[in-house]
Each structure stands twice: as C-alpha cells, then as structure tokens.
CSV table of C-alpha atoms and ligand atoms in Angstrom, one decimal:
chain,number,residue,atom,x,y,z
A,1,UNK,CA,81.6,76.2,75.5
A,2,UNK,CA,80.7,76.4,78.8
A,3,UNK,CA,80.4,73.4,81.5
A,4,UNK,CA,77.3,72.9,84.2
A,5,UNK,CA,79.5,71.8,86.6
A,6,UNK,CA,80.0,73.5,89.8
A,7,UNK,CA,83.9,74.6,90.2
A,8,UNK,CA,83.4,76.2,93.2
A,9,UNK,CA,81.8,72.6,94.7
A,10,UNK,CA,84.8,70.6,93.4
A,11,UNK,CA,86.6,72.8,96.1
A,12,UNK,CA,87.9,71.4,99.5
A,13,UNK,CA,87.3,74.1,101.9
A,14,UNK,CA,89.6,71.9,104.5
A,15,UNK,CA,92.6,72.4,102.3
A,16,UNK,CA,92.7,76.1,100.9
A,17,UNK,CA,95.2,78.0,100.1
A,18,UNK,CA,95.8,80.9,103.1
A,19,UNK,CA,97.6,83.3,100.3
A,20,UNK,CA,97.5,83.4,96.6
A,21,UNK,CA,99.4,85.8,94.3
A,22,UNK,CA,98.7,86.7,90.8
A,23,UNK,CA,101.1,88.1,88.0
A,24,UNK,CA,97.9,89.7,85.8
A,25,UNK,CA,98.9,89.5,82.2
A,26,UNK,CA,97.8,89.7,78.7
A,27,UNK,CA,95.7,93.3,79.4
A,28,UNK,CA,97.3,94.5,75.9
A,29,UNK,CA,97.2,91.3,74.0
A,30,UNK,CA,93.7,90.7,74.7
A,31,UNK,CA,93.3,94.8,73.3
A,32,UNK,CA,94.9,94.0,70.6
A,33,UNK,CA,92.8,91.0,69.5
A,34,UNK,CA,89.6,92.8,70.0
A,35,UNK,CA,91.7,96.0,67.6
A,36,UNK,CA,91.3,98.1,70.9
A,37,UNK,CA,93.4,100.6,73.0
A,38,UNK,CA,95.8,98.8,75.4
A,39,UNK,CA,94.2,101.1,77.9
A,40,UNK,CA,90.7,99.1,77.3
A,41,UNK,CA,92.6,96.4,78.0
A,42,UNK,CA,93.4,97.8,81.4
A,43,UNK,CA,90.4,98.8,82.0
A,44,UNK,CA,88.7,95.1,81.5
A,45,UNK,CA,91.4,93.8,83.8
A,46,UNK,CA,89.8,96.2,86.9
A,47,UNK,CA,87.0,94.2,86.1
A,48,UNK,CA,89.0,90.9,86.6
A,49,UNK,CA,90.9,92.0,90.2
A,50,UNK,CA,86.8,92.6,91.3
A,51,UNK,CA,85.9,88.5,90.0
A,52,UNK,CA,89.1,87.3,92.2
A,53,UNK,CA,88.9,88.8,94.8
A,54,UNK,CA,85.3,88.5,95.1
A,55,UNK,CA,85.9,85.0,95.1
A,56,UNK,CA,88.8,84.8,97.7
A,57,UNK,CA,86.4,86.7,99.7
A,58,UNK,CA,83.7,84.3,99.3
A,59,UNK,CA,86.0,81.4,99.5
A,60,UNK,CA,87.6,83.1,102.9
A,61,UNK,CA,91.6,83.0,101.5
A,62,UNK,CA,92.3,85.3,103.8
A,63,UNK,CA,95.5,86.8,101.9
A,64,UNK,CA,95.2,88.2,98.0
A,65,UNK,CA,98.3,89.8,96.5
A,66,UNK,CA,98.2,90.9,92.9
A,67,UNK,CA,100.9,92.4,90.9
A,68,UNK,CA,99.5,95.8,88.8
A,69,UNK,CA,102.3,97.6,88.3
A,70,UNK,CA,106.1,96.4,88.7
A,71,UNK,CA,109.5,99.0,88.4
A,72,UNK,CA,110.0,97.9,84.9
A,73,UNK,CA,106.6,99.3,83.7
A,74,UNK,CA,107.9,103.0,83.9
A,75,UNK,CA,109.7,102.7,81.0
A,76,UNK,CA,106.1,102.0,79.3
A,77,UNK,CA,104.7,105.3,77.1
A,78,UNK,CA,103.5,107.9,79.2
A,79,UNK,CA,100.2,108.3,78.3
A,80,UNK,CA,99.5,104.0,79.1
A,81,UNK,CA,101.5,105.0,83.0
A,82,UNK,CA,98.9,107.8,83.1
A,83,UNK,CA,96.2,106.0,82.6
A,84,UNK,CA,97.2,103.0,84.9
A,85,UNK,CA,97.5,105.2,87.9
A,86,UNK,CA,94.0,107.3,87.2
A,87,UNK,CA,92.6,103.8,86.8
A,88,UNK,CA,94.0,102.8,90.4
A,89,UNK,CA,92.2,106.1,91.4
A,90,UNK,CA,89.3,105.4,89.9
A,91,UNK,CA,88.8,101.8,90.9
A,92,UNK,CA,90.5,102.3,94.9
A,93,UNK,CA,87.1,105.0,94.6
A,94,UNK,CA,84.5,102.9,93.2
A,95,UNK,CA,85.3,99.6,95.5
A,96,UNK,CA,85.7,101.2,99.1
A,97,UNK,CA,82.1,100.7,99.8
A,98,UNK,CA,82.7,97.2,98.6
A,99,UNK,CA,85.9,96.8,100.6
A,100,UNK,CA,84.1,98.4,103.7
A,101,UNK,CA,81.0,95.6,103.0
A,102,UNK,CA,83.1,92.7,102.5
A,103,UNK,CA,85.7,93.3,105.4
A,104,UNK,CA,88.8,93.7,103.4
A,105,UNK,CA,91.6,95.5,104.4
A,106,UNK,CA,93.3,97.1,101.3
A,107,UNK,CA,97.4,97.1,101.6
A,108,UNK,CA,100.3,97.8,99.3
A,109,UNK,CA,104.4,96.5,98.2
A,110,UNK,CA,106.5,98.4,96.5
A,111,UNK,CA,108.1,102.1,96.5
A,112,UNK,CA,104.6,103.7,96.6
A,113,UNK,CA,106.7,107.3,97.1
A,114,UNK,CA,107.5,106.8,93.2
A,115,UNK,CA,103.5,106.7,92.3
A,116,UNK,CA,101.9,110.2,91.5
A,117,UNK,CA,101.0,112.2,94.2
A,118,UNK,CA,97.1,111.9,94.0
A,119,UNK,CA,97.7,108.4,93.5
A,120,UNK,CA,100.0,107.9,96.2
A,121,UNK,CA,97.4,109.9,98.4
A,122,UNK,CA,94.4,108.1,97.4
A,123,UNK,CA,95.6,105.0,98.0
A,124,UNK,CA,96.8,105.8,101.4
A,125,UNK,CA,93.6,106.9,102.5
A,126,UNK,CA,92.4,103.8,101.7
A,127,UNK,CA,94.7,101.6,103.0
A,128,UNK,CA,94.0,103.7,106.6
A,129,UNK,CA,90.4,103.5,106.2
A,130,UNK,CA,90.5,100.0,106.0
A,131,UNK,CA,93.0,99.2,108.2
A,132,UNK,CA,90.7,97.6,111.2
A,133,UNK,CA,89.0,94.8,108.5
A,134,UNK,CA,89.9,91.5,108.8
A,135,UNK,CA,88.0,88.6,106.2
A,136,UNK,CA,90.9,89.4,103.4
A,137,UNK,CA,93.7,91.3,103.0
A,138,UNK,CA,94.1,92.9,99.2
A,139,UNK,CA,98.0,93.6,98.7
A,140,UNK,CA,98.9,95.4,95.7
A,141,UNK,CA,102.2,95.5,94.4
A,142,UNK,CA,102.9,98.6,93.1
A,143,UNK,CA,106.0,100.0,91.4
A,144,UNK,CA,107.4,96.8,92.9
A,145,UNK,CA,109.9,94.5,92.3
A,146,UNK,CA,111.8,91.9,93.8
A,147,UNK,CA,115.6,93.5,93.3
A,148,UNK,CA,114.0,96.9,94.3
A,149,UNK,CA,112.5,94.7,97.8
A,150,UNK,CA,115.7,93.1,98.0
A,151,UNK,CA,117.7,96.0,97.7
A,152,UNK,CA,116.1,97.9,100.4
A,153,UNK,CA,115.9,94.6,103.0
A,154,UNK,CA,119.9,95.0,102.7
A,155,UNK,CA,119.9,98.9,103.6
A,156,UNK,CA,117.6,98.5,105.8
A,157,UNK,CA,119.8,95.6,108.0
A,158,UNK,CA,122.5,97.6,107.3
A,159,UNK,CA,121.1,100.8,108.8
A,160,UNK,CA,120.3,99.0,112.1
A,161,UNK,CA,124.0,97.3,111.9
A,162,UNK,CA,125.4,100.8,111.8
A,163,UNK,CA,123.4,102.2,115.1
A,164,UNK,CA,124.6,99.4,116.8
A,165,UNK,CA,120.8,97.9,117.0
A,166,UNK,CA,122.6,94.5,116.0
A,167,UNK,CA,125.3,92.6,115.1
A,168,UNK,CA,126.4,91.0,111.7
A,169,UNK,CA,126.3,87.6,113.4
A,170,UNK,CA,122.5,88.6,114.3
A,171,UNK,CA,121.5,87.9,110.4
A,172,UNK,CA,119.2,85.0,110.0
A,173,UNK,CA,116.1,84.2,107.9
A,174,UNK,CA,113.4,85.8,110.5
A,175,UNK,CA,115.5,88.9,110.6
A,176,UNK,CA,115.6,88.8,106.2
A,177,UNK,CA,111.7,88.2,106.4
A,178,UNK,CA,110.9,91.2,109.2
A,179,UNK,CA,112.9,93.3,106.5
A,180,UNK,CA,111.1,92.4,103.4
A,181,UNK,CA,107.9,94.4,102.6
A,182,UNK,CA,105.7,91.6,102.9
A,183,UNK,CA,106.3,91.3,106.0
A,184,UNK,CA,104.1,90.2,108.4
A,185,UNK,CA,102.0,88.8,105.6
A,186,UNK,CA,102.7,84.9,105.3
A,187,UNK,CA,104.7,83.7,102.0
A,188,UNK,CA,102.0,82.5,99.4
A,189,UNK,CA,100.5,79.4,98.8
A,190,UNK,CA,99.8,79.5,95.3
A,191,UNK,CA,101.0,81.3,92.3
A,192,UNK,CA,98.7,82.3,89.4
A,193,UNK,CA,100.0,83.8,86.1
A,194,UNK,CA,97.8,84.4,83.1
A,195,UNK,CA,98.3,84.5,79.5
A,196,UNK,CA,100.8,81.8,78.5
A,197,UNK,CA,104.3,83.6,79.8
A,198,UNK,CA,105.9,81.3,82.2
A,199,UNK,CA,108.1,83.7,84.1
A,200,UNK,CA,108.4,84.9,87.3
A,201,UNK,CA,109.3,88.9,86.5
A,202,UNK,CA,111.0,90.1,89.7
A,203,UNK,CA,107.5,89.2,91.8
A,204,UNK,CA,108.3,87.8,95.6
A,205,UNK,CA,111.4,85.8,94.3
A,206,UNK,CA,112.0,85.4,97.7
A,207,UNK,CA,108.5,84.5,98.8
A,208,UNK,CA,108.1,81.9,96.6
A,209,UNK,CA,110.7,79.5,97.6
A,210,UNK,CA,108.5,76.5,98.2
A,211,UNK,CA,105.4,78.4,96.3
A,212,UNK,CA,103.0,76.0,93.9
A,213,UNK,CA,102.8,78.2,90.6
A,214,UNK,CA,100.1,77.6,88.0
A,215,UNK,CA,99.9,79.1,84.1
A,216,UNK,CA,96.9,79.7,82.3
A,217,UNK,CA,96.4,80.7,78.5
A,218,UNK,CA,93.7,82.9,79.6
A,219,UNK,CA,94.4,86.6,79.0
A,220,UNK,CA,93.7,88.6,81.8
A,221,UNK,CA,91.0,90.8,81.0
A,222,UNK,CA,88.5,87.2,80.8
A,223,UNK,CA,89.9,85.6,83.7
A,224,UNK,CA,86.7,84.5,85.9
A,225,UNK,CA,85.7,83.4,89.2
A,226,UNK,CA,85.7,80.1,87.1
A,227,UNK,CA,89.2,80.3,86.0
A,228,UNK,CA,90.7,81.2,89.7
A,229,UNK,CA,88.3,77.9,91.1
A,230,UNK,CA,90.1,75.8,88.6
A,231,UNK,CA,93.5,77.3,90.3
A,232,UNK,CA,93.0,76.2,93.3
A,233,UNK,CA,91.4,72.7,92.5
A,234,UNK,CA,94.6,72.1,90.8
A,235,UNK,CA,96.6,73.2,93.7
A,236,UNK,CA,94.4,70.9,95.9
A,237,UNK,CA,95.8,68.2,93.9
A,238,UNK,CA,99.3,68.6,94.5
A,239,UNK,CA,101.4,67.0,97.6
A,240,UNK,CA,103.5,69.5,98.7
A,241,UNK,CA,106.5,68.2,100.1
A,242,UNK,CA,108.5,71.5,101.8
A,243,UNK,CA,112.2,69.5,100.6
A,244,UNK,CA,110.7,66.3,102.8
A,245,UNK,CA,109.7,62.8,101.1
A,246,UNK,CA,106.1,61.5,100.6
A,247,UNK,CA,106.1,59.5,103.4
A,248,UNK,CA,107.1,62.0,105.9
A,249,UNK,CA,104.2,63.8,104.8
A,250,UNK,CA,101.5,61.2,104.4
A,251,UNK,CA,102.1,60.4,108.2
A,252,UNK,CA,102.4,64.1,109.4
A,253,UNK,CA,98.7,64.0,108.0
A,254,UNK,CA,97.7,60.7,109.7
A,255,UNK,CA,98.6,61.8,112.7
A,256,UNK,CA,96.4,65.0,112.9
B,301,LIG,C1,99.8,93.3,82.4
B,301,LIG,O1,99.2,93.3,81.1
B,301,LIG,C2,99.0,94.2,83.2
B,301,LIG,C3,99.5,95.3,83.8
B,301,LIG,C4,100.8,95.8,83.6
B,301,LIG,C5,98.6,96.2,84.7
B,301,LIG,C6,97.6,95.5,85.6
B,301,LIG,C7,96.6,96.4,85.9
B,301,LIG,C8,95.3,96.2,86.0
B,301,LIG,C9,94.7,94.8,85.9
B,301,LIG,C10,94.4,97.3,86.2
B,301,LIG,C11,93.8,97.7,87.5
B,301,LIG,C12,94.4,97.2,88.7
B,301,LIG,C13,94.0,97.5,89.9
B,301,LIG,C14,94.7,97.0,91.1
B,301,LIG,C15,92.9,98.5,90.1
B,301,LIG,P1,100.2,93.9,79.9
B,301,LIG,O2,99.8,95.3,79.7
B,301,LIG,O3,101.6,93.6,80.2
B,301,LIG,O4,99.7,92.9,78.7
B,301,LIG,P2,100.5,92.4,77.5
B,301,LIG,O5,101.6,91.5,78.0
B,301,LIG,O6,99.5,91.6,76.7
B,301,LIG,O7,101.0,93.6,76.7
C-alpha cells in the first residue's frame, strides 16, 4: 500500500548526507520471483541507479558511489558478465545527455583495465566528457574490491619508498587515504544495502570506519526514490558520535 505522505518533505536539507554508497542487491532474486532471466533482473536495476541518483541530484548529495560489479563477480557465468558490461555500455550511452543536463560528473574504482575493452573505452570517454560538472559526482565501483584497493595502496607506498620519494617513517593516515582509489572523494556518510544481506562484501572497508549503514528488504530492481528518502530520514535520526560521548557533541552543535 502506498502512503500520501511526502518522504522527500520529512527531509532536513540542513543535515544531509555529503556521500552515500550503495551495495545494489537482489537483481537475481527479484528475477527469480517474477520466473525471469537474472539478466532482466539487471536490467530493472539500471532503472533503479537512474531513481537514486536522480534523487541525490535533486536532493544536492553532492557524492553517489554505487557498487555494480565487485572482483568476485568474475567467477559469475559468462554469458550474465557479458551482459553486465553491454548493459554498462548501453546505459553510460543512454544517460550522458542526462548526466550532461544535470551536471554530474561520471567517475569510476576499481581495476577498470580488467573490464572489456569497449567497455573500458566507453566508460572513459565518459568519465572525460564529464569531467568539468560539478552538482554530483557518480562513482562506480567496478571490478572492485576492497583487498584488490588495499593491495595496490601498499604497492603503490612501496613504489614511492623504493625511489626514495619517502621514508618508511613518512607512513601516516593522509598518506594511506592519498593512496586509496577514492581518493580525493570524502569517506561516506551513509551506507545503503538492499535486499536483506547484512554484509559488507569487500566495499570501502576502509572508508567506512565511522560510516552509518542501513539494510532494507527491498530487492534492488524496486528500490525508489521513496525507498532512498526513507535512508536518509533514518540517518537524520541518528547522533553520530566519531568515538566522542553525547555531550561533547550536543555542545559542539550549540556552539555553531
Ligand atoms: C547484485 O544483484 C547486482 C549486481 C552484481 C550488478 C549491479 C548492476 C546493475 C544494477 C546494473 C547496471 C548498473 C549500472 C551502473 C549501469 P545480484 O545479481 O547479486 O542479485 P542476487 O543476490 O539476488 O543474485
């Protein structure tokens, strides 16, 4: 049943989120249910990156970062890892005149070199063409994980030890973070995972040290503009306390 109330009024625009992640799940599940191909499934989910970040956009979150594809979903059949990466095509095609409209700069994590060559080309393009827009920034993660991200901050420290660029006692947090490919994109705010799995999955284990995460039931092919407002309401109810008390924070806020 649906409500007449107005999600999107119940939001406080004073105290949004500045980046929100997503680990979109459920695109097979909710195939399955309907006794469709998991690749319909995928398909409906392209519809469901346009509803957030259409509403991020209209919101103004300035930073978006979804998870489509991580290192682990190689070892998925061919023909599904086929038709993931012509979807990318196919949607990165569709929604540049949208992205161009809107202002959003399209960006991507992850070892893109893996991704298929049109696809790899495609979305490079893209991300140039956009590069100058500023209202949000769109990260996908693809062929991405965490280990993978890790992995590579630690050669690439390691490189720059080697030609002498630093020193081992050089190593702090700022130079981890420069390193990471995030980077210079802030850590998120909020962490959205649909369809019932409460895991993280090798997504920005670093990034989300002091990251609020919220789990929905819904399956990501139905997840609406709706379903993301009710994210971030919920978020705006939490106190979030970086490792400090209550106090400490209640009169940080009285004296702004
Ligand atoms: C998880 O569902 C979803 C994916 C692995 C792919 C996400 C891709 C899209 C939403 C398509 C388009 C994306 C862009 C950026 C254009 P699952 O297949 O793991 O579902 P299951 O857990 O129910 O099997």
């Amino acid at each position: 049943m649906r409500s007449n109330i107005n999600l999107k009024e119940l939001i406080d625009p004073a105290k949004l989120p500045q980046h929100v992640a997503i680990i979109m799940d459920g695109n097979g599940r909710w195939a399955k249910k309907q006794g469709l191909s998991r690749i319909y499934g995928h398909q409906k989910g392209a519809d469901a990156v346009r509803n957030v970040t259409e509403a991020c956009a209209e919101l103004s979150i300035p930073y978006l970062t979804l998870y489509a594809f991580s290192t682990e979903n190689w070892n998925r059949p061919k023909e599904e890892i086929d038709a993931l990466m012509n979807l990318l095509v196919e949607t990165i095609n569709k929604e540049l005149p949208t992205l161009q409209k809107n202002n959003i700069k399209l960006n991507a994590i992850g070892n893109l070199r893996q991704l298929p060559e049109h696809a790899y080309q495609k979305l490079l393009q893209t991300i140039e063409s956009t590069q100058y827009n500023t209202h949000l920034t769109l990260t996908i993660a693809l062929s991405y994980s965490s280990h993978w991200e890790i992995t590579e901050m630690v050669r690439s420290i390691a490189h720059k030890i080697k030609f002498g660029e630093i020193l081992p006692e050089n190593i702090d947090q700022k130079l981890i973070e420069q390193n990471l490919n995030t980077y210079p994109i802030p850590f998120p705010d909020l962490l959205i995972r649909t369809s019932g799995e409460h895991r993280i999955s090798n997504f920005l284990l670093y990034q989300l040290a002091y990251t609020e995460l919220y789990f929905t039931e819904t399956l990501w092919p139905d997840y609406s503009k709706d379903d993301f407002y009710k994210a971030i309401i919920d978020y705006q109810k939490r106190e979030r306390r970086f490792g400090k008390i209550s106090e400490q924070i209640q009169s940080n806020q009285n004296e702004k």
